[in-house]
Short mmCIF file of N, CA and C and ligand atoms in Angstrom, two decimals:
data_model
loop_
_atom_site.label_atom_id
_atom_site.label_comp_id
_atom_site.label_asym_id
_atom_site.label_seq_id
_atom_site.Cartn_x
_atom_site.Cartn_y
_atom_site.Cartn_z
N UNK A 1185 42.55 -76.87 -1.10
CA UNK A 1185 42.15 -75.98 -0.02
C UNK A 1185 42.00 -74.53 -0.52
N UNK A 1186 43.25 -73.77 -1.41
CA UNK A 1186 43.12 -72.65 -1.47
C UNK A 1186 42.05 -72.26 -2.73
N UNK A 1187 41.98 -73.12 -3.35
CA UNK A 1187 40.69 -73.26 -4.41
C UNK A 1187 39.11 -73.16 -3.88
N UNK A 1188 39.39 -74.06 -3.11
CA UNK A 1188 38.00 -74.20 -2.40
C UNK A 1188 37.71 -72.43 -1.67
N UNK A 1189 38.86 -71.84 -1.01
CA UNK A 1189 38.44 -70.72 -0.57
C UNK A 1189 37.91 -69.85 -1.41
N UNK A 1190 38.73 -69.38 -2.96
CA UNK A 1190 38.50 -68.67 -3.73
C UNK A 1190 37.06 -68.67 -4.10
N UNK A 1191 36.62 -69.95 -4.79
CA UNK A 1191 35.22 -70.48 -5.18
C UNK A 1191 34.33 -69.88 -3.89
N UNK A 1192 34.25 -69.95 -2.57
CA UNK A 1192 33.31 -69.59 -1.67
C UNK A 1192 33.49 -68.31 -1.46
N UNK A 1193 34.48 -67.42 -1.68
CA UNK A 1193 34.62 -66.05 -2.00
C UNK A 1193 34.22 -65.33 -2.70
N UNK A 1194 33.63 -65.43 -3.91
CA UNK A 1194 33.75 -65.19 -4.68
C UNK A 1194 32.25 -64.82 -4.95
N UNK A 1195 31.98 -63.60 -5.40
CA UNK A 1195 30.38 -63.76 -5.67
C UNK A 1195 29.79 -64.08 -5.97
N UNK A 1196 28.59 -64.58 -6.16
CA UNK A 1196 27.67 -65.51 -6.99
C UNK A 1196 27.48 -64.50 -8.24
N UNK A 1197 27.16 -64.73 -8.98
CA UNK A 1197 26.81 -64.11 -10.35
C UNK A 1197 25.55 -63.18 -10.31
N UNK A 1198 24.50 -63.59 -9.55
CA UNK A 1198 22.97 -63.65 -9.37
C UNK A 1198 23.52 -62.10 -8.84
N UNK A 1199 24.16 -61.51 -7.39
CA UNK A 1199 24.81 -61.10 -6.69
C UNK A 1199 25.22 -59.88 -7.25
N UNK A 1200 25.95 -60.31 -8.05
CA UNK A 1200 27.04 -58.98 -8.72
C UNK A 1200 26.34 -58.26 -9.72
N UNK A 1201 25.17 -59.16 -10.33
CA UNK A 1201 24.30 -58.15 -11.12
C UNK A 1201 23.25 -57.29 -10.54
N UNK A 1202 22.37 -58.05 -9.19
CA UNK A 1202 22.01 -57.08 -8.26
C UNK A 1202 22.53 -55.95 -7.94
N UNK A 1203 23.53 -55.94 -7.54
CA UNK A 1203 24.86 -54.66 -6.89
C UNK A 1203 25.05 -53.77 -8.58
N UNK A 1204 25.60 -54.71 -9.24
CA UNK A 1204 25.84 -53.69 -10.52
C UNK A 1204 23.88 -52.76 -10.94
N UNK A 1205 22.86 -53.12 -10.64
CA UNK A 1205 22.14 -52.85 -10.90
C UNK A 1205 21.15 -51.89 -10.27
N UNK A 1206 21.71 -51.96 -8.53
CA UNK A 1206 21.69 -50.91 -7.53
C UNK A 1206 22.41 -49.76 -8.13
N UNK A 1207 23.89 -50.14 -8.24
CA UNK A 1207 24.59 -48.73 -8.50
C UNK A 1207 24.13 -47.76 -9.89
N UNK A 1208 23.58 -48.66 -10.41
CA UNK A 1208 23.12 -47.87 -11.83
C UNK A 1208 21.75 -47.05 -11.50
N UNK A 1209 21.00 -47.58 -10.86
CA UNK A 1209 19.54 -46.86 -10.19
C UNK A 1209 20.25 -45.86 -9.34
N UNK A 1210 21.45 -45.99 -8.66
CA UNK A 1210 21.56 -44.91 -7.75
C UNK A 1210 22.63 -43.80 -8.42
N UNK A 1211 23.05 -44.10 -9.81
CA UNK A 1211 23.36 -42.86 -10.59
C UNK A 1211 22.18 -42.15 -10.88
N UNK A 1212 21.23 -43.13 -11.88
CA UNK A 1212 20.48 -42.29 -12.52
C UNK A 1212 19.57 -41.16 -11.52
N UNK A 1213 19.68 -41.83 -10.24
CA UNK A 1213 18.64 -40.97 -9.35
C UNK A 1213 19.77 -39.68 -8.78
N UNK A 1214 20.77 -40.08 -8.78
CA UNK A 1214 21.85 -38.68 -8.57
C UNK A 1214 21.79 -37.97 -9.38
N UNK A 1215 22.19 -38.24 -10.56
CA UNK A 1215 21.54 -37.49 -12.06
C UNK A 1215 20.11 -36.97 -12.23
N UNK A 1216 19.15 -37.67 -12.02
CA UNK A 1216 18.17 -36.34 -11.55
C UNK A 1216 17.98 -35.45 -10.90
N UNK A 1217 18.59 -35.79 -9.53
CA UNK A 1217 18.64 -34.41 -8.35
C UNK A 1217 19.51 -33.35 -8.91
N UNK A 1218 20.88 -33.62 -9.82
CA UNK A 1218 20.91 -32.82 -10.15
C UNK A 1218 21.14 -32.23 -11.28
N UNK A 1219 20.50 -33.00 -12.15
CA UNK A 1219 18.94 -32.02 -13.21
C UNK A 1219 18.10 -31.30 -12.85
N UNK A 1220 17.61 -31.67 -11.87
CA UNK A 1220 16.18 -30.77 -10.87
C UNK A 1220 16.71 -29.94 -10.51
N UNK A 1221 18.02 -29.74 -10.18
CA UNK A 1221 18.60 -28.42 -9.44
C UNK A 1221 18.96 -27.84 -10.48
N UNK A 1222 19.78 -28.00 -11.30
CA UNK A 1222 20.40 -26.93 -12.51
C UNK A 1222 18.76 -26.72 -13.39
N UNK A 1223 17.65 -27.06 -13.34
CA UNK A 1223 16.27 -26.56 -14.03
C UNK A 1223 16.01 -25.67 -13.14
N UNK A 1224 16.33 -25.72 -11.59
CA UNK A 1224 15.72 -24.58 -10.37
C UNK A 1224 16.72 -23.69 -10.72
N UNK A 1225 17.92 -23.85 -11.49
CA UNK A 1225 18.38 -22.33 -11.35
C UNK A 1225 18.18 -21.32 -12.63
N UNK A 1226 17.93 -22.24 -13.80
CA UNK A 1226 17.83 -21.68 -14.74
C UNK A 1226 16.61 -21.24 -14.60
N UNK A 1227 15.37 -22.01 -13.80
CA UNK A 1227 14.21 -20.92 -13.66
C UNK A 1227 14.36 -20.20 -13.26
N UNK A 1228 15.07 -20.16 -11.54
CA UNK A 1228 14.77 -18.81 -10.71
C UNK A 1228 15.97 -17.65 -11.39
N UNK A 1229 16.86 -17.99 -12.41
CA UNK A 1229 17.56 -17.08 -13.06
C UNK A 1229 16.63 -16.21 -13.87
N UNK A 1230 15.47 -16.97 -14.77
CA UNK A 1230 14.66 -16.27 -15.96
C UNK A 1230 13.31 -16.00 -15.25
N UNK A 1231 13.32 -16.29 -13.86
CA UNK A 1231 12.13 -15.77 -13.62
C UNK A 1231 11.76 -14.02 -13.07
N UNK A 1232 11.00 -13.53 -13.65
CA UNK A 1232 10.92 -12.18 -13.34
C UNK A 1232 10.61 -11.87 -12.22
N UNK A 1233 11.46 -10.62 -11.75
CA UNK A 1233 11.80 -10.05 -10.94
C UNK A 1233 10.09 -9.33 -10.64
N UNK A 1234 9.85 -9.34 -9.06
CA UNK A 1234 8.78 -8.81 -8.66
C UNK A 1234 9.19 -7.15 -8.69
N UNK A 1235 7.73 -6.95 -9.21
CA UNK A 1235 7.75 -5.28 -9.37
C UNK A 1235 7.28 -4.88 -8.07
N UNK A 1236 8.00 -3.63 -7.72
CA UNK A 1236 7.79 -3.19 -6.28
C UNK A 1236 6.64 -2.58 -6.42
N UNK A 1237 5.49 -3.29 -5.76
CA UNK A 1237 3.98 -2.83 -5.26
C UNK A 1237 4.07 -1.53 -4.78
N UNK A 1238 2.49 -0.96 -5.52
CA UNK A 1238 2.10 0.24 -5.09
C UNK A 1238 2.58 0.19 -3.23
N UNK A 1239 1.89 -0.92 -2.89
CA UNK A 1239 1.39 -0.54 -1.47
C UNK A 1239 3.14 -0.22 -1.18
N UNK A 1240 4.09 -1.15 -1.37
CA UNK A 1240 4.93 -0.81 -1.05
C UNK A 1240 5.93 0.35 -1.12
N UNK A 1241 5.31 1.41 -2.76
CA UNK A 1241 6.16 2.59 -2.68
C UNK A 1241 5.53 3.58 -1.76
N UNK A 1242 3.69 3.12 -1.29
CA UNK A 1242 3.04 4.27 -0.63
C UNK A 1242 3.91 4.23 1.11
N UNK A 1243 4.24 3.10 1.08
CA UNK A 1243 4.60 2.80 3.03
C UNK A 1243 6.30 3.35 2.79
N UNK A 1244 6.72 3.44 1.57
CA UNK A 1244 7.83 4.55 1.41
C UNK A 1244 7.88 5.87 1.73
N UNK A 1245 6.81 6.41 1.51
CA UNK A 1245 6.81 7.90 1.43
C UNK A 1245 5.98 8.13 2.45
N UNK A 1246 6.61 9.22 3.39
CA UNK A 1246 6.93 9.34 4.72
C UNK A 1246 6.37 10.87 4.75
N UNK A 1247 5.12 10.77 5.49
CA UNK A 1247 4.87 12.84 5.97
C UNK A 1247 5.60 13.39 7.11
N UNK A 1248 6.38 14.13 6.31
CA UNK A 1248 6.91 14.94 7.60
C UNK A 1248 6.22 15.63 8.31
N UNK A 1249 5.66 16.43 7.41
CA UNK A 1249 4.66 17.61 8.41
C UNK A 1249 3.82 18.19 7.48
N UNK A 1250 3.48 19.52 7.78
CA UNK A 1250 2.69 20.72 6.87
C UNK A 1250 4.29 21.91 6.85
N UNK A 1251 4.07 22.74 5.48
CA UNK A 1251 5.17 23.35 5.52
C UNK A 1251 5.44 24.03 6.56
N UNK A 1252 4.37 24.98 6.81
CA UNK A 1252 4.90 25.94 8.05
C UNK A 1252 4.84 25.55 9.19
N UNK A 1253 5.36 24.29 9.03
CA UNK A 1253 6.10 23.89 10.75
C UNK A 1253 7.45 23.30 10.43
N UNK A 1254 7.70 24.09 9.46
CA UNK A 1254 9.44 23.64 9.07
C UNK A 1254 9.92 25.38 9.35
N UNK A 1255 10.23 25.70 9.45
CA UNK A 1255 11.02 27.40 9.85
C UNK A 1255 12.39 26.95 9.00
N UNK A 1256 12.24 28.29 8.27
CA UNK A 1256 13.54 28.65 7.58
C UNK A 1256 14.91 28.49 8.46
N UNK A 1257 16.10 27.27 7.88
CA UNK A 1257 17.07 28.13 8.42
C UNK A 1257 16.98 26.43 9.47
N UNK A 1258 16.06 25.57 9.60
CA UNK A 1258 15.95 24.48 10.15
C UNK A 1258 16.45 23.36 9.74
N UNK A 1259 16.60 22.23 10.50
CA UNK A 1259 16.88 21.22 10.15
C UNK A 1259 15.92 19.57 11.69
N UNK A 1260 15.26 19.19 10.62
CA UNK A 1260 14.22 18.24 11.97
C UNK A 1260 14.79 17.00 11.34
N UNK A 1261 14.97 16.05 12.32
CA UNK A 1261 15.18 14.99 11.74
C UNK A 1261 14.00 13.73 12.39
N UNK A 1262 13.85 12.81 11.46
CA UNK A 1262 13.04 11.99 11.24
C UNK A 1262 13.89 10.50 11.59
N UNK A 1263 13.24 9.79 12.14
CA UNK A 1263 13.64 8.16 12.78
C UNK A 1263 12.65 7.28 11.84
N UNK A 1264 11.94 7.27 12.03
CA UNK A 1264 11.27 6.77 10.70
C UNK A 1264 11.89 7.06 9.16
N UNK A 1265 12.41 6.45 8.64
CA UNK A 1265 13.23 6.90 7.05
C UNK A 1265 14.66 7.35 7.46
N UNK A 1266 15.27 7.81 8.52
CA UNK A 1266 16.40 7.91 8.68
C UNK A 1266 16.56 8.88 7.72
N UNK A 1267 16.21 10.03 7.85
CA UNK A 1267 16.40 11.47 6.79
C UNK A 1267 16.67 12.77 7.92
N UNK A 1268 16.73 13.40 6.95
CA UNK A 1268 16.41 14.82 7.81
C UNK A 1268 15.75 15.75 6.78
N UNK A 1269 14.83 17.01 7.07
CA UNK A 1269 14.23 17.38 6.33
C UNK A 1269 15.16 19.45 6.49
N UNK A 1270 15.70 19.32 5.99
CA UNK A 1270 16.28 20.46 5.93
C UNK A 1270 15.63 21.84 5.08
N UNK A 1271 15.24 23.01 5.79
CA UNK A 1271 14.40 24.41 5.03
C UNK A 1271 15.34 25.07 4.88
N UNK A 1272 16.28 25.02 4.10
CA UNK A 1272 16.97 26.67 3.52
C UNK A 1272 16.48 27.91 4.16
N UNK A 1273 17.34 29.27 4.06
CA UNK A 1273 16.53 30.10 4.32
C UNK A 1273 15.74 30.95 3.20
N UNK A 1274 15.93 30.37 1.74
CA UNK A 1274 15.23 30.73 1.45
C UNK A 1274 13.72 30.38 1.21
N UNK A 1275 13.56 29.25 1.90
CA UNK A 1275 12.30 28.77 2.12
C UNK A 1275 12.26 27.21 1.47
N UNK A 1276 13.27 27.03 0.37
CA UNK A 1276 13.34 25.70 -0.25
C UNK A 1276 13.25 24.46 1.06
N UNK A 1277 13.23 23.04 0.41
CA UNK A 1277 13.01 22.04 1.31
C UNK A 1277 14.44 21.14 0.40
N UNK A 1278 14.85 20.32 1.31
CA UNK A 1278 16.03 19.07 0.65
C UNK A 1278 15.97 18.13 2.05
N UNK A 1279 15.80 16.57 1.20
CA UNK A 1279 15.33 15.75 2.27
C UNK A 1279 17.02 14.82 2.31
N UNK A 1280 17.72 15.00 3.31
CA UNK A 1280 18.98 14.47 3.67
C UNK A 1280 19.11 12.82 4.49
N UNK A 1281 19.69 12.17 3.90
CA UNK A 1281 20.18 11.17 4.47
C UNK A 1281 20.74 11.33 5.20
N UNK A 1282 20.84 10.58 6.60
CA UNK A 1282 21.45 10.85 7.92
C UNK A 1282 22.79 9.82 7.60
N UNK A 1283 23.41 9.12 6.73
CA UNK A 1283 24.08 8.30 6.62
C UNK A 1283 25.47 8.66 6.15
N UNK A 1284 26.00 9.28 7.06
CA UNK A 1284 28.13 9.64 6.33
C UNK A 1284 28.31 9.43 5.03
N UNK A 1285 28.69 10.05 3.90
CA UNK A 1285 29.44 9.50 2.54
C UNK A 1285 31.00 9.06 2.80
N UNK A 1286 31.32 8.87 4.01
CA UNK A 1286 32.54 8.46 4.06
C UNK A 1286 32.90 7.07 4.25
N UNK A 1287 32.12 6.69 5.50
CA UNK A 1287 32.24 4.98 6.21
C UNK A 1287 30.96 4.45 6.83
N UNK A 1288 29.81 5.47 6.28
CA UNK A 1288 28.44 5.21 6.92
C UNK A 1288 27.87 5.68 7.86
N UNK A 1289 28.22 6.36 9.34
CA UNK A 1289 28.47 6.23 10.72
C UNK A 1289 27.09 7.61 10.36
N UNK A 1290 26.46 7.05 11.48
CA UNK A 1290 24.78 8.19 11.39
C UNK A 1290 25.63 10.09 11.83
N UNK A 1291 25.02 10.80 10.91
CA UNK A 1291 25.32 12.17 11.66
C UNK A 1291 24.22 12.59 11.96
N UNK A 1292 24.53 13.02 12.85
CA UNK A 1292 23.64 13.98 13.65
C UNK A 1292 24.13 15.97 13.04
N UNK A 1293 23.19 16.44 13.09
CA UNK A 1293 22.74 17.85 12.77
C UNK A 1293 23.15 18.55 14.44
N UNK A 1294 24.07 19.46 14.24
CA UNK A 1294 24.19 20.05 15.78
C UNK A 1294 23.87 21.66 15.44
N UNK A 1295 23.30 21.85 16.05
CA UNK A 1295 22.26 23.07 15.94
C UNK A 1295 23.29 24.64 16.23
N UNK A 1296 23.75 24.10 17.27
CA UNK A 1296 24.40 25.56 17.85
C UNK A 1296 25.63 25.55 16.62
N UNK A 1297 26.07 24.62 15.96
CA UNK A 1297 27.10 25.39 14.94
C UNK A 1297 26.72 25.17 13.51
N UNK A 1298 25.56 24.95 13.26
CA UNK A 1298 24.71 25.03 11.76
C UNK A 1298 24.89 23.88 11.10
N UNK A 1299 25.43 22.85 11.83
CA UNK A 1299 26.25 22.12 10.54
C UNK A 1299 25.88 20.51 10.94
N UNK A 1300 26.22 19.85 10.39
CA UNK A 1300 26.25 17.94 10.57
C UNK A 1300 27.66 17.85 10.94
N UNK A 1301 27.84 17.01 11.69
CA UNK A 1301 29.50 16.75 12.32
C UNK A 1301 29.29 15.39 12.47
N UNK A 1302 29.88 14.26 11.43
CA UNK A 1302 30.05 13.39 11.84
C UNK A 1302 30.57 12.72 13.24
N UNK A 1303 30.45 12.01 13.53
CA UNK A 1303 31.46 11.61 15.06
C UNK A 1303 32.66 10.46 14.58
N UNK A 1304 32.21 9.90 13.93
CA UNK A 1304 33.48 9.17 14.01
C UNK A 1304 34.91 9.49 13.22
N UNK A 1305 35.26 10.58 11.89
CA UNK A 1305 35.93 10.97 11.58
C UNK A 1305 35.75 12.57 11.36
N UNK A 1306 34.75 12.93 11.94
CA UNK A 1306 34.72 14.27 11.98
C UNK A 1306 34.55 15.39 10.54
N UNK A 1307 33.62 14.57 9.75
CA UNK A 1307 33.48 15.47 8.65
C UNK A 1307 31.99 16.58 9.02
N UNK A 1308 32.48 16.98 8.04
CA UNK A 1308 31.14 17.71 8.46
C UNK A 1308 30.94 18.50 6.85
N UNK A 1309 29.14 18.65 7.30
CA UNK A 1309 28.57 19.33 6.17
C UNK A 1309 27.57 20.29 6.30
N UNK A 1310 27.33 21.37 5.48
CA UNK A 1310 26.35 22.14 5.60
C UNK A 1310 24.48 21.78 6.00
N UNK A 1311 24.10 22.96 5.89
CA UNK A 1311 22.69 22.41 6.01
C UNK A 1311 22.06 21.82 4.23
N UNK A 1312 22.93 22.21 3.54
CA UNK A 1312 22.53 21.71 2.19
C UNK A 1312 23.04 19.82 1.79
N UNK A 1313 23.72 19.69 3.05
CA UNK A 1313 24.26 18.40 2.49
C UNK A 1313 25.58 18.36 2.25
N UNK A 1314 26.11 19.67 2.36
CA UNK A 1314 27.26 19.58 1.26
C UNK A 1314 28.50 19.70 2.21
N UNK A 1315 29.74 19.01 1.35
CA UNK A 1315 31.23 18.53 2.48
C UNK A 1315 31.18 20.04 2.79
N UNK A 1316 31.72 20.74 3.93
CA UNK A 1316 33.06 21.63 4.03
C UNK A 1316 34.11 20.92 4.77
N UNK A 1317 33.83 19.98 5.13
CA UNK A 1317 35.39 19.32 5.64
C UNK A 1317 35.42 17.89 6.04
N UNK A 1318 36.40 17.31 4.93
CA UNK A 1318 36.66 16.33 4.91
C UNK A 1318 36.98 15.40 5.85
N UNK A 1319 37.05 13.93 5.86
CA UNK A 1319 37.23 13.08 4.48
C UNK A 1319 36.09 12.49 3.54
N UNK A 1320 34.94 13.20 4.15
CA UNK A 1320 33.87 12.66 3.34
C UNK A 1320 33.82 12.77 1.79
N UNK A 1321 33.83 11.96 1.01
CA UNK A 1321 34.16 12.44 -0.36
C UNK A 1321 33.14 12.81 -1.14
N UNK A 1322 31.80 13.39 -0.58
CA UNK A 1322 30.70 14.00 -1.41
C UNK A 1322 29.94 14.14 -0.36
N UNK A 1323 28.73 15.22 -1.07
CA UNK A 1323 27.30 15.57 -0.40
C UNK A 1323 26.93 14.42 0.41
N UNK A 1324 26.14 14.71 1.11
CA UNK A 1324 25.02 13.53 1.68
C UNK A 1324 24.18 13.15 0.80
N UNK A 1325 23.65 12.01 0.71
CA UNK A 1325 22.55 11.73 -0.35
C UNK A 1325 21.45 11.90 -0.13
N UNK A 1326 20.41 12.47 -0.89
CA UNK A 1326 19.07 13.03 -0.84
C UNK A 1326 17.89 12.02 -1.49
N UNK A 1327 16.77 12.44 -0.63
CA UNK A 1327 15.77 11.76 -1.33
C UNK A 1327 14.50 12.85 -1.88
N UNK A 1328 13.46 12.01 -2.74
CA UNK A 1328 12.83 13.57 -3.56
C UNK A 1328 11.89 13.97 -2.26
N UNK A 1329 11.80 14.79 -2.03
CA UNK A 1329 10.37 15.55 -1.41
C UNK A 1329 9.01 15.81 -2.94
N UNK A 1330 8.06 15.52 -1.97
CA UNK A 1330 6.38 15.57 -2.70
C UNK A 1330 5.96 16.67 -1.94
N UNK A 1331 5.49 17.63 -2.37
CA UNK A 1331 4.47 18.67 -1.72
C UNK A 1331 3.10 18.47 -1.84
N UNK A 1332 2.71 18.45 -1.18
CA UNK A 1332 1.16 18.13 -1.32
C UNK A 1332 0.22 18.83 -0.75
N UNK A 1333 -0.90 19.22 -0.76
CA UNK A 1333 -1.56 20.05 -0.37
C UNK A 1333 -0.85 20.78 1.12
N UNK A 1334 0.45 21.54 0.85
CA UNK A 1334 1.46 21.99 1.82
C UNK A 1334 1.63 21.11 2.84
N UNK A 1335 1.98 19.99 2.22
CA UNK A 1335 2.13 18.85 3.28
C UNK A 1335 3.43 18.47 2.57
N UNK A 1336 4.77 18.23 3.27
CA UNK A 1336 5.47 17.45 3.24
C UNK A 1336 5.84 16.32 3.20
N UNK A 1337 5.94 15.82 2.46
CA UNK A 1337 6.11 14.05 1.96
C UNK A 1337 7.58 13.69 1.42
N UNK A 1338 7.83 12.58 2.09
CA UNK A 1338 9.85 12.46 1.51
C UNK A 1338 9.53 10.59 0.87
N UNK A 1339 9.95 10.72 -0.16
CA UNK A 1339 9.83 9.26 -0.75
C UNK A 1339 11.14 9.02 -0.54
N UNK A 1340 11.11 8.01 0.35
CA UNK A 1340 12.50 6.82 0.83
C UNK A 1340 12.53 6.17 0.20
N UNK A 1341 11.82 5.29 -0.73
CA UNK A 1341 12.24 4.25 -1.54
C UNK A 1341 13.25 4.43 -2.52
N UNK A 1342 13.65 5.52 -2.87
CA UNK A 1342 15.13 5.82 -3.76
C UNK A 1342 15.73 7.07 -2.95
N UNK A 1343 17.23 6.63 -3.20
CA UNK A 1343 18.55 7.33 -2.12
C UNK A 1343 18.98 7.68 -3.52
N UNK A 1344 19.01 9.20 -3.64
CA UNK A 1344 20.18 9.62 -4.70
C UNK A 1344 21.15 9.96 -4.09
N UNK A 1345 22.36 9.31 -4.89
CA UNK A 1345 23.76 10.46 -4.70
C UNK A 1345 23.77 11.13 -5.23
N UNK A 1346 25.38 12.06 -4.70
CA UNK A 1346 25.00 12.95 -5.69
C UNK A 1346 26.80 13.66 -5.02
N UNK A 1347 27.68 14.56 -6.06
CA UNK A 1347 28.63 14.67 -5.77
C UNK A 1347 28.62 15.80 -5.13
N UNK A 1348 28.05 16.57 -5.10
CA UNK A 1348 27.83 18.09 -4.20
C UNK A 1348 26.57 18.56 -4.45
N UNK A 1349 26.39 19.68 -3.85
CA UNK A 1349 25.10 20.02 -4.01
C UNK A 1349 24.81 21.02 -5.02
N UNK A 1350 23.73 21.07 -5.64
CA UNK A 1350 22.80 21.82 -6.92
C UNK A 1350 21.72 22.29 -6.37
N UNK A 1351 21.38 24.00 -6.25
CA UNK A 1351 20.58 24.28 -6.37
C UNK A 1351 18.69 23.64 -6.94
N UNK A 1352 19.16 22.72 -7.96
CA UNK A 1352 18.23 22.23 -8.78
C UNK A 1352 17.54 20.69 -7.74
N UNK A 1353 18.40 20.59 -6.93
CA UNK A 1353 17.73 19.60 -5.77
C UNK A 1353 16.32 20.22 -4.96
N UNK A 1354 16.82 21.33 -4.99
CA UNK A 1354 16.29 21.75 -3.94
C UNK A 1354 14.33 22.02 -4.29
N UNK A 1355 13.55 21.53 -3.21
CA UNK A 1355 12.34 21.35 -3.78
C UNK A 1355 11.47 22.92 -3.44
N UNK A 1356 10.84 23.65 -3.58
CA UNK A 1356 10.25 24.64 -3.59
C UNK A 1356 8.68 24.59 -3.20
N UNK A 1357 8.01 24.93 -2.45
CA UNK A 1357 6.44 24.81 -2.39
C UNK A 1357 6.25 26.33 -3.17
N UNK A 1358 4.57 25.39 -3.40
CA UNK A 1358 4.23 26.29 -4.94
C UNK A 1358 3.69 27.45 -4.23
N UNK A 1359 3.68 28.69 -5.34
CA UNK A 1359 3.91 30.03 -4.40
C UNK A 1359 1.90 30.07 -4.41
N UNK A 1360 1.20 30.66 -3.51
CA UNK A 1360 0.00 30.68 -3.29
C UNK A 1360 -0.74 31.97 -4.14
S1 FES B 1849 32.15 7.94 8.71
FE1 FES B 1849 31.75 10.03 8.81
S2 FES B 1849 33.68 10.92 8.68
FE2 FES B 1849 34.09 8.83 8.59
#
């Protein structure tokens, strides 16, 4: 009796090489998927990096205005580029990031006391960018101004930092 069960239990031979012969097709096909994947990374690792298109540095750079609608001693800010375009009084231009060096939080430029006052920890900075009171731990970051036929142009596509402010930022229109 218990013989007889074993024998009808037992797989046929025909059977077990089928099955052994499934599982081997269904390594090798696991083993390709992931071959195909470790080849997708080593390509998209060595594949070169797209160079940022003209068109795309031109839709960077942002006209503010013509100079003499900036007044010495101003500060206009721009929603488009998230800057501000700040005129010294001595006539220079410096294009300001509206973005805190402390925790990020947008400042706003408040007019009646000359200055940027963060809101959420209360730093604040000159019209040059620069801390007078902490916790912000540096200038605001600037982007370059283009003068152009006395036209104002601020290229957003690069944010410099910068640890305080330098005279040597500051952009100048050419004297006539
Ligand atoms: S984020 Fe501006 S002071 Fe903290």
């Amino acid at each position: 009796m218990t013989y007889q069960k074993t024998q009808n239990n037992a797989p046929a031979e025909g059977t077990s090489s089928t099955r052994r012969s499934l599982l081997t097709k269904l390594w090798v096909l696991l083993g390709l998927v992931a071959l195909a994947e470790l080849l997708g990374l080593v390509f998209a690792f060595f594949k070169p990096r797209k160079q940022t298109t003209n068109a795309a540095v031109q839709n960077a750079i942002i006209t503010a205005g013509p100079e003499e609608s900036f007044l010495p001693g101003t500060v206009t800010a721009f929603v488009r580029g998230r800057f501000y375009v700040a005129r010294l009084a001595d006539g220079g231009f410096l294009a300001l990031s509206r973005t805190c060096t402390h925790l990020g939080c947008t400042v706003p430029w408040v007019a009646r006391e000359n200055k940027f006052i963060c809101p959420c920890h209360s730093s604040q900075f000159d019209i040059t960018g620069e801390v007078i009171s902490p916790p912000a731990p540096r200038a605001l970051d600037i982007y370059q101004i283009i003068i152009e036929n006395n036209v104002i142009k601020v290229d957003t596509s690069k944010r410099k930092k910068r640890s305080q402010f330098a005279a040597s930022q500051i952009t100048y229109p050419k004297k006539t």
